[in-house]
XYZ file of C-alpha atoms in Angstrom:
358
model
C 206.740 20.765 -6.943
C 207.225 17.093 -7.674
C 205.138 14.790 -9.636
C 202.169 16.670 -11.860
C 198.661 16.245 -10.124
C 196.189 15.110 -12.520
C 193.614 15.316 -10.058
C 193.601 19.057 -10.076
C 192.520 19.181 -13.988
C 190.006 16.638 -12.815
C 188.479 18.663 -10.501
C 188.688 21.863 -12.506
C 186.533 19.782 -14.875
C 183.955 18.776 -12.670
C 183.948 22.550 -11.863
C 183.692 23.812 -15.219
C 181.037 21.443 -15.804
C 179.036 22.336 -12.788
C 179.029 26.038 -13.719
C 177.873 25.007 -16.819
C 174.480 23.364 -15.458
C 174.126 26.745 -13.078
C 174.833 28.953 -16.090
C 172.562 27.106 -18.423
C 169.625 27.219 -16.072
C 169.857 30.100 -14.951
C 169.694 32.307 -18.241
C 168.218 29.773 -20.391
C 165.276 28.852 -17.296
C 164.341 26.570 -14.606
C 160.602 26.328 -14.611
C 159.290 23.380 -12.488
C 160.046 22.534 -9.484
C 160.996 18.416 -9.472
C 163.732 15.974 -8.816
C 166.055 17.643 -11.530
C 165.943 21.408 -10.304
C 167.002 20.273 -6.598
C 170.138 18.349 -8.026
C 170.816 20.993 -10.117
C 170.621 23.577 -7.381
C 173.390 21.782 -5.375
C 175.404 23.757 -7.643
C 174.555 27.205 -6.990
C 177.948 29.023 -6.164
C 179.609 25.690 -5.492
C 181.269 25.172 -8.708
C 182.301 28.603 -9.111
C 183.549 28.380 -5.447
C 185.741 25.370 -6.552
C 186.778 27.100 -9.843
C 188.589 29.942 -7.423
C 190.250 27.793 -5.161
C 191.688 26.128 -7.670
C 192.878 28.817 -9.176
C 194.728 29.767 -5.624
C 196.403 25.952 -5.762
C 198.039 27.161 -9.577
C 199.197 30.409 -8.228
C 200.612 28.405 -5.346
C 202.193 25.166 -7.478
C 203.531 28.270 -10.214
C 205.586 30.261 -7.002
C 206.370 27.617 -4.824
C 209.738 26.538 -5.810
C 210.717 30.328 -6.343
C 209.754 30.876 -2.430
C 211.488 28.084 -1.081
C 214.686 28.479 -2.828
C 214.047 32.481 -1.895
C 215.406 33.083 -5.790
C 214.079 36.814 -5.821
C 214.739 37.184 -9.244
C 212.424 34.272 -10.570
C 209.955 35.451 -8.056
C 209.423 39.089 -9.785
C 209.532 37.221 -13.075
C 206.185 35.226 -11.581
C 204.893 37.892 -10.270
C 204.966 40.135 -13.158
C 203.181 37.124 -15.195
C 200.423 36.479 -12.656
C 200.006 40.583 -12.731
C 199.744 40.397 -16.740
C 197.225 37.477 -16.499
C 195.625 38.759 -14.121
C 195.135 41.892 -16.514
C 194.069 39.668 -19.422
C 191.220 37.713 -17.627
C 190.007 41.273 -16.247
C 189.837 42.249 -19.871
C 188.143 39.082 -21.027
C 185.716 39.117 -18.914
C 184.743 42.561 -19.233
C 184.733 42.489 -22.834
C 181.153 39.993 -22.983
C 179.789 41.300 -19.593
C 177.087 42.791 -21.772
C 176.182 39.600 -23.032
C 177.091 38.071 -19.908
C 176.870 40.201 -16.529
C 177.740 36.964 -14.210
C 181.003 36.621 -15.633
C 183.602 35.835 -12.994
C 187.063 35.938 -15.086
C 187.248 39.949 -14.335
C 186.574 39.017 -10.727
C 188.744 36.427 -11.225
C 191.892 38.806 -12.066
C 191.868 41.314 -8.936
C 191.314 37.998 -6.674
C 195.335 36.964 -8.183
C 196.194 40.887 -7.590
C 195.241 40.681 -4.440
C 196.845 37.355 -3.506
C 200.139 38.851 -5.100
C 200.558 41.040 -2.448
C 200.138 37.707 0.042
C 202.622 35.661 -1.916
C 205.572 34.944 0.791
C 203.310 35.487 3.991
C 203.310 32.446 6.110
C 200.568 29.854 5.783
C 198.949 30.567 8.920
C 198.495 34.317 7.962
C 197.444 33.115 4.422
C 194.433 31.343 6.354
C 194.252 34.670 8.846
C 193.405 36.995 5.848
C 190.888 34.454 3.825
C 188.887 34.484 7.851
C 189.123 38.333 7.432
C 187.724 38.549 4.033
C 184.742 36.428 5.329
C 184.091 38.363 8.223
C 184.635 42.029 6.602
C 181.361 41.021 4.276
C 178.602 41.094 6.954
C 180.539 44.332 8.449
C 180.172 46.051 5.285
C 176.347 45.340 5.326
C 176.406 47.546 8.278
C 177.716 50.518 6.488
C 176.465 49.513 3.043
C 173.199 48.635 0.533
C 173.739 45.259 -0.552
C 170.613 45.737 -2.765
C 171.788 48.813 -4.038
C 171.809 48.759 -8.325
C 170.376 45.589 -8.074
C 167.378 44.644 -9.997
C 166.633 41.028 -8.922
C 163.727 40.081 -10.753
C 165.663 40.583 -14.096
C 169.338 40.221 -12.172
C 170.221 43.403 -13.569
C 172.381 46.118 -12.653
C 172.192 49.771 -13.071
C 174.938 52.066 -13.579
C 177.721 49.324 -13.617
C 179.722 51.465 -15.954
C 179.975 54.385 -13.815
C 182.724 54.623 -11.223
C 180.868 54.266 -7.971
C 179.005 51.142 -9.407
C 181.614 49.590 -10.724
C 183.958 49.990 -7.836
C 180.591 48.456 -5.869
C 180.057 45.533 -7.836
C 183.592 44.248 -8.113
C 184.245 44.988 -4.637
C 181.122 44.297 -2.488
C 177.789 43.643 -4.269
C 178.477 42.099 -7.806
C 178.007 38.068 -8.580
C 181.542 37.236 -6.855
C 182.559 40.474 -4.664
C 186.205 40.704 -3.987
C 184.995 40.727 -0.609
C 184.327 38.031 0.339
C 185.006 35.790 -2.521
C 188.833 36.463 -3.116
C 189.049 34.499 0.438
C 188.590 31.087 -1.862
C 191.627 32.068 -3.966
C 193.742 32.595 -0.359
C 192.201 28.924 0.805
C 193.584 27.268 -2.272
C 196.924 29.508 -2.066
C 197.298 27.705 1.317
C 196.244 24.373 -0.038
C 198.659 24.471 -3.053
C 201.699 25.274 -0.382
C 200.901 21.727 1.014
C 202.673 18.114 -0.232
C 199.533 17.331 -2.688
C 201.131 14.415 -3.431
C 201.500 12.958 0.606
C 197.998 10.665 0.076
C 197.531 10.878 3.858
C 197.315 14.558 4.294
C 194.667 14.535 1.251
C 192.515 11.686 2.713
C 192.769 14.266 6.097
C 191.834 16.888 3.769
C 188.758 14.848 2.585
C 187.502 13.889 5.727
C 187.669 17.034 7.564
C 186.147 19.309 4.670
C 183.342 16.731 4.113
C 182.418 16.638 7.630
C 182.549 20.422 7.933
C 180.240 20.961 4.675
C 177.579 18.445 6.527
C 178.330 20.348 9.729
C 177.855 23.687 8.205
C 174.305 22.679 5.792
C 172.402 21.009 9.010
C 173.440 24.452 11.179
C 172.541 26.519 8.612
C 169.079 24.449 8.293
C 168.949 24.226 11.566
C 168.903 27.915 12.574
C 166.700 29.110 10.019
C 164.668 26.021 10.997
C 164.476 27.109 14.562
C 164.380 31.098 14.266
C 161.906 31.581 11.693
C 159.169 29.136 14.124
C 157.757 28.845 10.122
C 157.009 31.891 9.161
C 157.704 32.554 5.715
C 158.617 35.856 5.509
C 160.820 34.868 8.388
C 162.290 32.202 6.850
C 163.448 34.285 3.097
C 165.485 37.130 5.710
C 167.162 34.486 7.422
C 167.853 32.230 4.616
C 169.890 35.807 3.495
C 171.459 35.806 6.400
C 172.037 32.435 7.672
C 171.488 30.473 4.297
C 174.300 28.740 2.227
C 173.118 30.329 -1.030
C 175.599 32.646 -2.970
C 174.051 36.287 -2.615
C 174.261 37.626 -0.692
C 177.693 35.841 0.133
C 177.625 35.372 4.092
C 179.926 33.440 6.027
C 178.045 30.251 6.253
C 178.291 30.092 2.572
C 181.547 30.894 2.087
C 183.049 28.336 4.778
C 180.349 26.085 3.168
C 181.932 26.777 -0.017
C 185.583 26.186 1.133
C 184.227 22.925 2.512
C 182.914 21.375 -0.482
C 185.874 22.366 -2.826
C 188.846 21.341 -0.871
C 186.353 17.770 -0.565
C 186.206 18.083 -4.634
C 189.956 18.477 -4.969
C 191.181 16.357 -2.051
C 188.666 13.781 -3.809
C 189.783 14.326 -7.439
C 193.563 13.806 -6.571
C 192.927 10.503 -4.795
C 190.991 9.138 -7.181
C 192.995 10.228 -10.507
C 195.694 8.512 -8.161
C 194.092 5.084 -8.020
C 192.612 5.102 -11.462
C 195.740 6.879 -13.514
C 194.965 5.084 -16.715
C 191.279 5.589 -16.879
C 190.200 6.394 -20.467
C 186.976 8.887 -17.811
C 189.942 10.469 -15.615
C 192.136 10.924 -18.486
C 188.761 12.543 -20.796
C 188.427 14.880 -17.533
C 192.194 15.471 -17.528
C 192.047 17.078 -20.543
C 189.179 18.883 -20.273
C 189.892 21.012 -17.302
C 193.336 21.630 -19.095
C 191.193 24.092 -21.144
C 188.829 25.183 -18.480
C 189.463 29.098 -19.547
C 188.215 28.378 -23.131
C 185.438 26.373 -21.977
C 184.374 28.758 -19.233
C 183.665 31.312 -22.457
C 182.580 29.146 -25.062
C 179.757 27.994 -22.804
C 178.588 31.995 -22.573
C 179.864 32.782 -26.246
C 178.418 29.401 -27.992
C 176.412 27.725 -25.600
C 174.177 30.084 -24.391
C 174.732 32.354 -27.815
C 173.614 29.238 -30.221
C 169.763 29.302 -27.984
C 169.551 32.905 -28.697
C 170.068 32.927 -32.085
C 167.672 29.738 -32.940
C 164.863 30.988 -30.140
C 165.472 34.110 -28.352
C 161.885 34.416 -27.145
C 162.245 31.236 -25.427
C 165.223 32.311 -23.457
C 164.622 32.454 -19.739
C 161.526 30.426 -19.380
C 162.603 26.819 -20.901
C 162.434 23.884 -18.290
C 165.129 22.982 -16.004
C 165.077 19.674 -17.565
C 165.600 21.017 -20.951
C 168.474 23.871 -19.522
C 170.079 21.031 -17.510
C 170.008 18.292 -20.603
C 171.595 20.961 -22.706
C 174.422 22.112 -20.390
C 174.806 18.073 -19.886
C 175.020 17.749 -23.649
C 177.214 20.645 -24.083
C 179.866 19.922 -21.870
C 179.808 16.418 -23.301
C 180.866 17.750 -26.731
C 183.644 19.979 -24.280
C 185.092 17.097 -23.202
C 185.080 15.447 -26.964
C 186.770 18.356 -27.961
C 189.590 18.686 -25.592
C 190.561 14.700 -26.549
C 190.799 15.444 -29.964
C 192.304 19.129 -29.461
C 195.036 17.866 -26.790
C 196.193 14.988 -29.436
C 197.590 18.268 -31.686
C 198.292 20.958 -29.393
C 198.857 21.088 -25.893
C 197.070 24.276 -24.526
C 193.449 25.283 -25.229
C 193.032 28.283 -27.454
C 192.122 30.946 -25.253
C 194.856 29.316 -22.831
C 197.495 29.603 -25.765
C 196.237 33.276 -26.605
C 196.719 33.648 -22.942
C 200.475 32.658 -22.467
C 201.850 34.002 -25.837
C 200.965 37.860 -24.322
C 201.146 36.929 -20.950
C 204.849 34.922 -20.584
């Protein structure tokens, strides 16, 4: 695998962070519409986009060597640990989804089920079956309600504990549908399989995905531009269809998605590369290190500490006040993982994790 790459816990840090600010303001509330809201919207399913891929890069840095060396025996040692963490985060996840029906960790564990079965495919089919995951969405929407259980004026579900709703929301209609989303976990299987640490190839990286995310917002603004001839109605059907937003999750979002992680990452290695012994990359460093137990102390805590001082206020407070708070909170995440990584080095949901997972 060669040398560790710190930029990878940077970006997962950046991406827990921006989840936070999307999280925060979108239970807590977003009223106004200013300066603050439009930043805060360049979130939306961006971060949680990154989160995935780089979740596909770990499964990729944990397997590699096993693949190359073609040691079958260390292989179906990994794979029987990705299966049983895989198993865990569906269980997590599932076990606040009353509290929290966004979550994405049980999504989270069929996307590394799924990519288990992908494991020793070649690269170029890797890539094949994340373009076939985009494009099966909008087929589905032939044959399928995407509105179907969907309340989204209160962004609730019905019937998510019966079979046929369940099986709907993982799969096609929930926050982060297997299909389409589990294509960002393929993207960063393929990205992990690459030399992260040749700087050339990640400045390539960079340039390409950053041009394609420009390339991708102006189409996308262009179309709707265009096609709607400003009708307003017109415009909210094609923004569905031809939009970058997250739901309904159509290929212009998703490749829009890819494009502005693998920038993130590619970014985040280059720069934790130049700046090594920065007290800011070494704070972030540390931080995404513990990204699983910040992901659900920001639902558990976070979001659970506003409901117990002023439930009634919950879902109409500013964006300035939900984006201040998610700004403050992750501020005290980051405090925490310095002074937690001087004594132990694993988060505690991350140490829960490997003691009944390895």
């Amino acid at each position: 695998m060669g040398k560790r790459v710190i930029g990878l816990d940077v970006a997962r840090a950046l991406a827990i962070i921006g989840m936070i600010i999307v999280n925060f303001k979108v239970i807590l509330g977003s009223d106004s519409t200013n300066w603050v809201k439009n930043i805060a919207n360049i979130f939306d399913g961006k971060a949680a986009a990154t989160f995935v891929v780089l979740a596909g890069v770990g499964l990729a840095l944990m397997t590699n060597s096993a693949i190359k060396s073609n040691d079958d025996v260390r292989l179906k040692a990994l794979k029987i640990r990705i299966a049983k963490r895989a198993l865990f985060l569906f269980v997590v996840g599932l076990s606040y989804i009353a509290i929290w029906p966004a979550d994405i960790l049980h999504f989270y564990g069929i996307y590394m089920l799924v990519i288990l079965l992908f494991l020793t495919k070649k690269q170029n089919t890797i890539l094949l079956l994340a373009g076939l995951f985009i494009i099966a969405f909008p087929l589905l929407l032939m044959f399928f309600n995407y509105e179907s259980g969907w309340d989204f004026t209160s962004l609730s579900y019905s019937k998510f504990w019966t079979i046929n709703g369940f099986i709907r929301n993982l799969f096609f209609n929930g926050f982060h549908p297997v299909v389409p989303w589990v294509a960002f976990m393929l993207v960063g299987y393929w990205f992990g399989k690459q030399n992260l640490n040749d700087n050339r190839f990640i400045k390539k990286m960079l340039l390409i995905s950053a041009i394609a995310f420009v390339i991708i917002q102006l189409l996308s603004y262009s179309f709707i531009t265009i096609l709607s001839n400003g009708d307003i109605k017109t415009t909210k059907e094609l923004t569905e269809i031809l939009g970058t937003n997250p739901m309904p999750p159509m290929p212009l979002y998703m490749l829009n998605g890819i494009s502005i992680a693998i920038a993130i990452i590619s970014a985040c290695i280059l720069l934790s590369k130049q700046f090594e012994r920065n007290k800011m990359i070494n704070a972030l460093e540390k931080t995404g290190q513990l990204a699983l137990t910040f992901y659900v102390a920001h639902i558990v805590i976070g979001i659970g500490l506003i409901e117990i001082i002023n439930p009634e206020k919950i879902g109409v407070y500013s964006i300035q006040f939900s984006v201040l708070y998610a700004l403050s909170f992750s501020f005290f995440c980051i405090i925490f993982a310095i002074i937690w990584r001087k004594f132990k080095t694993s988060g505690p949901l991350e140490w829960i994790m490997r003691k009944l997972t390895d």
